[in-house]
Amino acid sequence: RGYEREIFTSFDGQEVAVDWLHTKHASPKGVLAVIPGMGSTSTSYYIETFVRHATKSGYHVAVYNMRGKSGPQLTTGLITTAAFTDDIRALFAKSLSPASLQYRFGNSSLQTVAVGFSLGGSQLMKYLSEDREKVNLHAAVAVCAPWDIHESANKFTSFLATAFFNPRLTKGVMSYLQDNKTALLASDDVCPQVKAILNDPRGSSIFSSLREFEQNVICPQMGYPSVEAYFDAANSFPLLHKVEVPLLCFSADDDVFTGGRPVSYTHLTLPTKRIV
C-alpha cells in the first residue's frame, strides 16, 4: 500500500487519520479526496483498488478514515453518523487546504476532487449542500450513495439485505463502538444507555439490525427523538439543489441499498447545471 499517514485535529479536539498515496507521474493531474463507506477505511479492498488505479492515472490520493476507526481512538462521545459532516469539513479546511497542498506538493493550485462511496457519498453531498460556496473543491463524485436515507433503510428489509448484509454491517458498527469502549466509558459525554450497551456481555452481537443500532445507540447518544428524525437529519437528497460545485452522482441499478432511480427528481431538476 505504501500510505503516508497524516493526523489532523477536528473542531472538538478529536484526532482523525488521513492516508496519502502520491502518484509517480511527473505532472500530477490533481488530488482525489476519498470518503469511504460506513465502516470502511483506507485498507478496505475496494478503496485500495480505487486508490491504486487513481495514482496510476496521475492523481495524488488522500483517504479519510472516520474518527475512531483505523487511527486515534475516540476521545469524546461524538461518534460518526450519516448526519455527521464536521470531520469532513475539517479535512478540507486542514489537510486539503491550499496551504497544506502548497506544503506537501509545492503547489497550492492543484485541482481537488472529492469522491464519496456509499454512506461516505451521502455525507459528502450533505457537506457540499451545507457549505455551498465556501467549499474548496473543483468537483465531487458520489458513488452508490443513498438518494434517500428513508428509502435505503426500507431496502434493508429485503431478503437479500436481511440475510447477507444487515447482520454484517450491524456487527461492524458495534465493533466500532467496542474498539473505542475504554474511551467511551470514561467520557462524560456518553449517555448511560450507550454505556450499558458497551458493558453488555453480548458485545458486538447485541443487535441484529442496523435499525436497532440506530434506535438504541445513535438516537439517544446524538439527541434524536426517533430513527425517522435521524434519517431526516442525514438525508442529503432534498438538499442537492444547494450544492455549488459540479457534482456527479451515479449508482448501480441493482445495488441492494441504492439501486434504481430516486423516487423524485424534483430537487435535481431545479435550475442548476451543476448536478448530473
Short mmCIF file of C-alpha atoms in Angstrom, two decimals:
data_model
loop_
_atom_site.label_atom_id
_atom_site.label_comp_id
_atom_site.label_asym_id
_atom_site.label_seq_id
_atom_site.Cartn_x
_atom_site.Cartn_y
_atom_site.Cartn_z
CA ARG A 1 0.00 0.00 0.00
CA GLY A 2 2.69 2.50 0.97
CA TYR A 3 0.34 5.00 2.58
CA GLU A 4 1.74 8.02 4.39
CA ARG A 5 -0.38 8.77 7.44
CA GLU A 6 -1.35 12.29 8.45
CA ILE A 7 -3.29 13.18 11.59
CA PHE A 8 -5.44 16.29 11.74
CA THR A 9 -7.37 17.66 14.70
CA SER A 10 -11.09 18.20 14.22
CA PHE A 11 -13.14 21.02 15.70
CA ASP A 12 -13.69 19.26 19.05
CA GLY A 13 -10.08 18.18 19.55
CA GLN A 14 -10.60 14.65 18.20
CA GLU A 15 -7.67 13.42 16.11
CA VAL A 16 -8.57 11.90 12.73
CA ALA A 17 -6.36 9.93 10.33
CA VAL A 18 -5.84 10.63 6.63
CA ASP A 19 -3.80 8.22 4.49
CA TRP A 20 -1.95 9.65 1.49
CA LEU A 21 -0.61 7.90 -1.58
CA HIS A 22 1.21 10.05 -4.11
CA THR A 23 1.26 9.41 -7.83
CA LYS A 24 4.59 8.82 -9.54
CA HIS A 25 3.53 10.83 -12.59
CA ALA A 26 5.83 13.75 -13.33
CA SER A 27 2.85 16.04 -13.95
CA PRO A 28 0.07 15.16 -11.46
CA LYS A 29 -3.49 15.82 -12.60
CA GLY A 30 -4.71 16.78 -9.14
CA VAL A 31 -5.76 15.42 -5.75
CA LEU A 32 -8.59 12.98 -5.06
CA ALA A 33 -10.06 13.09 -1.57
CA VAL A 34 -11.75 9.75 -0.83
CA ILE A 35 -14.58 9.36 1.71
CA PRO A 36 -15.14 5.60 2.24
CA GLY A 37 -18.46 3.96 3.05
CA MET A 38 -19.68 3.06 6.52
CA GLY A 39 -17.07 1.10 8.46
CA SER A 40 -14.58 1.14 5.59
CA THR A 41 -11.05 2.51 5.76
CA SER A 42 -8.07 3.12 3.54
CA THR A 43 -7.27 -0.61 3.75
CA SER A 44 -10.68 -1.83 2.57
CA TYR A 45 -10.33 -3.76 -0.68
CA TYR A 46 -12.48 -1.54 -2.87
CA ILE A 47 -10.79 1.61 -1.54
CA GLU A 48 -7.32 0.20 -2.13
CA THR A 49 -8.34 -0.81 -5.65
CA PHE A 50 -9.64 2.69 -6.39
CA VAL A 51 -6.52 4.30 -4.92
CA ARG A 52 -4.24 2.09 -7.00
CA HIS A 53 -6.00 2.99 -10.25
CA ALA A 54 -6.18 6.67 -9.33
CA THR A 55 -2.47 7.00 -8.64
CA LYS A 56 -1.64 5.11 -11.83
CA SER A 57 -3.85 7.61 -13.67
CA GLY A 58 -1.86 10.55 -12.30
CA TYR A 59 -3.69 11.61 -9.14
CA HIS A 60 -2.46 12.06 -5.61
CA VAL A 61 -4.97 10.45 -3.22
CA ALA A 62 -5.95 11.28 0.36
CA VAL A 63 -8.20 8.71 2.08
CA TYR A 64 -10.20 9.95 5.05
CA ASN A 65 -10.71 7.47 7.90
CA MET A 66 -13.71 8.20 10.10
CA ARG A 67 -12.99 9.17 13.71
CA GLY A 68 -12.21 6.25 15.96
CA LYS A 69 -11.58 3.95 13.00
CA SER A 70 -8.12 2.97 11.73
CA GLY A 71 -6.49 5.78 13.67
CA PRO A 72 -6.58 7.52 17.04
CA GLN A 73 -9.29 6.23 19.36
CA LEU A 74 -12.29 8.34 20.21
CA THR A 75 -11.65 10.88 22.93
CA THR A 76 -15.19 12.34 23.09
CA GLY A 77 -18.72 10.96 22.96
CA LEU A 78 -19.20 12.31 19.44
CA ILE A 79 -19.45 9.30 17.13
CA THR A 80 -19.65 9.24 13.36
CA THR A 81 -23.15 9.03 11.89
CA ALA A 82 -24.73 9.54 8.49
CA ALA A 83 -25.63 13.10 9.52
CA PHE A 84 -22.16 14.00 10.80
CA THR A 85 -20.12 16.24 8.48
CA ASP A 86 -17.84 18.20 10.82
CA ASP A 87 -14.81 15.94 10.33
CA ILE A 88 -15.16 16.13 6.55
CA ARG A 89 -15.33 19.92 6.90
CA ALA A 90 -12.14 19.85 9.00
CA LEU A 91 -10.47 17.55 6.45
CA PHE A 92 -10.86 20.11 3.67
CA ALA A 93 -10.03 23.04 5.95
CA LYS A 94 -6.82 21.45 7.18
CA SER A 95 -5.27 18.52 5.29
CA LEU A 96 -6.59 19.66 1.90
CA SER A 97 -6.39 23.43 2.29
CA PRO A 98 -4.36 25.39 -0.29
CA ALA A 99 -1.71 26.00 2.37
CA SER A 100 -1.45 22.26 3.12
CA LEU A 101 -1.22 21.39 -0.59
CA GLN A 102 1.50 24.00 -1.01
CA TYR A 103 3.44 22.48 1.88
CA ARG A 104 3.00 18.90 0.68
CA PHE A 105 3.39 19.33 -3.09
CA GLY A 106 4.77 22.83 -3.58
CA ASN A 107 1.61 23.68 -5.50
CA SER A 108 -1.49 25.19 -3.89
CA SER A 109 -3.47 25.27 -7.14
CA LEU A 110 -3.78 21.51 -7.70
CA GLN A 111 -7.35 20.66 -8.59
CA THR A 112 -9.06 18.79 -5.75
CA VAL A 113 -11.94 16.41 -6.40
CA ALA A 114 -13.81 14.59 -3.63
CA VAL A 115 -15.11 11.04 -4.17
CA GLY A 116 -17.54 9.56 -1.67
CA PHE A 117 -18.64 5.92 -1.64
CA SER A 118 -21.98 4.70 -0.27
CA LEU A 119 -22.68 6.42 3.07
CA GLY A 120 -19.48 8.42 2.59
CA GLY A 121 -21.03 9.79 -0.60
CA SER A 122 -24.13 10.79 1.31
CA GLN A 123 -22.03 12.57 3.95
CA LEU A 124 -20.10 14.31 1.18
CA MET A 125 -23.28 15.55 -0.53
CA LYS A 126 -24.63 16.80 2.79
CA TYR A 127 -21.40 18.70 3.45
CA LEU A 128 -21.48 20.24 -0.03
CA SER A 129 -25.06 21.41 0.47
CA GLU A 130 -24.26 22.89 3.88
CA ASP A 131 -21.13 24.83 3.00
CA ARG A 132 -22.17 25.74 -0.55
CA GLU A 133 -19.89 28.48 -1.96
CA LYS A 134 -17.37 28.02 0.88
CA VAL A 135 -16.44 24.54 -0.39
CA ASN A 136 -12.84 24.46 -1.58
CA LEU A 137 -13.30 21.81 -4.28
CA HIS A 138 -13.25 21.78 -8.07
CA ALA A 139 -15.76 18.92 -8.32
CA ALA A 140 -17.25 15.97 -6.44
CA VAL A 141 -18.47 12.43 -7.18
CA ALA A 142 -20.93 10.33 -5.17
CA VAL A 143 -20.73 6.60 -5.91
CA CYS A 144 -23.69 4.42 -4.90
CA ALA A 145 -24.71 6.91 -2.22
CA PRO A 146 -28.25 6.66 -0.81
CA TRP A 147 -30.53 9.04 -2.70
CA ASP A 148 -32.99 8.90 0.14
CA ILE A 149 -31.98 7.53 3.55
CA HIS A 150 -35.58 6.55 4.33
CA GLU A 151 -35.88 4.56 1.10
CA SER A 152 -32.49 2.92 1.58
CA ALA A 153 -33.46 1.90 5.10
CA ASN A 154 -36.55 0.20 3.69
CA LYS A 155 -34.34 -1.80 1.32
CA PHE A 156 -32.65 -3.31 4.37
CA THR A 157 -35.84 -5.32 4.96
CA SER A 158 -35.42 -7.25 1.71
CA PHE A 159 -34.45 -10.92 1.92
CA LEU A 160 -31.01 -10.36 0.42
CA ALA A 161 -30.17 -7.48 2.76
CA THR A 162 -31.57 -9.23 5.83
CA ALA A 163 -29.77 -12.50 5.10
CA PHE A 164 -26.37 -11.24 4.00
CA PHE A 165 -25.69 -7.53 4.52
CA ASN A 166 -27.61 -6.27 7.53
CA PRO A 167 -26.03 -8.62 10.12
CA ARG A 168 -22.52 -7.94 8.83
CA LEU A 169 -22.93 -4.16 8.79
CA THR A 170 -24.58 -4.20 12.21
CA LYS A 171 -21.73 -6.20 13.68
CA GLY A 172 -19.31 -3.77 12.06
CA VAL A 173 -20.82 -0.66 13.66
CA MET A 174 -20.98 -2.39 17.05
CA SER A 175 -17.33 -3.38 16.68
CA TYR A 176 -16.62 0.30 16.06
CA LEU A 177 -18.06 1.08 19.48
CA GLN A 178 -16.31 -1.86 21.15
CA ASP A 179 -12.95 -0.80 19.68
CA ASN A 180 -13.41 2.55 21.44
CA LYS A 181 -15.02 1.08 24.56
CA THR A 182 -12.45 2.27 27.10
CA ALA A 183 -12.55 5.89 25.95
CA LEU A 184 -16.34 5.95 25.60
CA LEU A 185 -16.95 4.52 29.07
CA ALA A 186 -14.60 7.10 30.54
CA SER A 187 -16.26 10.01 28.75
CA ASP A 188 -18.85 12.17 30.49
CA ASP A 189 -20.33 12.87 27.04
CA VAL A 190 -21.63 9.32 26.57
CA CYS A 191 -25.20 8.70 27.73
CA PRO A 192 -25.97 5.95 30.30
CA GLN A 193 -27.92 3.87 27.77
CA VAL A 194 -24.92 3.58 25.46
CA LYS A 195 -22.58 2.81 28.36
CA ALA A 196 -24.91 -0.02 29.41
CA ILE A 197 -24.78 -1.41 25.86
CA LEU A 198 -20.98 -1.23 25.87
CA ASN A 199 -20.93 -3.27 29.09
CA ASP A 200 -23.35 -5.88 27.77
CA PRO A 201 -21.59 -9.30 27.68
CA ARG A 202 -23.05 -10.00 24.22
CA GLY A 203 -20.59 -7.47 22.80
CA SER A 204 -20.86 -6.74 19.08
CA SER A 205 -23.70 -9.29 18.63
CA ILE A 206 -26.19 -7.45 20.84
CA PHE A 207 -28.19 -6.09 17.87
CA SER A 208 -29.46 -7.97 14.83
CA SER A 209 -30.10 -4.98 12.55
CA LEU A 210 -28.81 -1.51 11.79
CA ARG A 211 -32.16 -0.04 12.76
CA GLU A 212 -31.79 -1.46 16.28
CA PHE A 213 -28.34 0.13 16.48
CA GLU A 214 -29.68 3.45 15.24
CA GLN A 215 -32.60 3.38 17.68
CA ASN A 216 -30.60 2.33 20.74
CA VAL A 217 -27.22 3.99 20.15
CA ILE A 218 -27.31 6.83 17.63
CA CYS A 219 -30.63 8.36 18.69
CA PRO A 220 -30.01 8.58 22.46
CA GLN A 221 -26.35 9.50 22.07
CA MET A 222 -26.82 12.16 19.40
CA GLY A 223 -30.12 13.52 20.71
CA TYR A 224 -32.56 12.40 18.00
CA PRO A 225 -36.10 11.71 19.25
CA SER A 226 -36.61 8.88 16.73
CA VAL A 227 -34.92 6.98 13.93
CA GLU A 228 -37.07 8.88 11.43
CA ALA A 229 -35.79 12.19 12.83
CA TYR A 230 -32.22 10.89 12.47
CA PHE A 231 -32.91 9.92 8.85
CA ASP A 232 -34.35 13.38 8.20
CA ALA A 233 -31.17 14.96 9.55
CA ALA A 234 -28.96 12.65 7.49
CA ASN A 235 -30.88 12.85 4.22
CA SER A 236 -28.84 14.62 1.55
CA PHE A 237 -31.23 14.22 -1.39
CA PRO A 238 -33.57 17.14 -0.52
CA LEU A 239 -30.50 19.41 -0.22
CA LEU A 240 -28.78 18.70 -3.51
CA HIS A 241 -30.11 21.85 -5.17
CA LYS A 242 -27.91 23.83 -2.76
CA VAL A 243 -24.67 22.28 -3.99
CA GLU A 244 -22.44 24.86 -5.67
CA VAL A 245 -19.68 22.67 -7.15
CA PRO A 246 -20.07 20.29 -10.12
CA LEU A 247 -21.40 17.01 -8.73
CA LEU A 248 -21.68 13.64 -10.46
CA CYS A 249 -23.93 11.04 -8.77
CA PHE A 250 -24.24 7.50 -10.05
CA SER A 251 -25.32 4.14 -8.73
CA ALA A 252 -25.60 0.57 -9.95
CA ASP A 253 -29.19 -0.23 -10.88
CA ASP A 254 -29.04 -3.49 -8.92
CA ASP A 255 -27.37 -2.03 -5.82
CA VAL A 256 -29.01 -3.67 -2.78
CA PHE A 257 -29.34 -0.39 -0.89
CA THR A 258 -29.48 2.35 -3.50
CA GLY A 259 -30.45 0.56 -6.69
CA GLY A 260 -32.95 2.11 -9.06
CA ARG A 261 -33.79 5.74 -9.55
CA PRO A 262 -34.75 8.10 -6.75
CA VAL A 263 -38.45 8.49 -6.08
CA SER A 264 -38.42 12.14 -7.16
CA TYR A 265 -36.17 14.22 -9.39
CA THR A 266 -37.73 17.46 -8.11
CA HIS A 267 -34.63 18.78 -6.38
CA LEU A 268 -32.36 17.74 -9.24
CA THR A 269 -34.42 19.42 -11.93
CA LEU A 270 -34.39 22.84 -10.30
CA PRO A 271 -32.50 25.48 -12.34
CA THR A 272 -28.95 24.15 -11.94
CA LYS A 273 -26.46 22.76 -14.40
CA ARG A 274 -24.03 21.56 -11.75
CA ILE A 275 -25.54 18.16 -10.91
CA VAL A 276 -25.52 15.05 -13.08
#
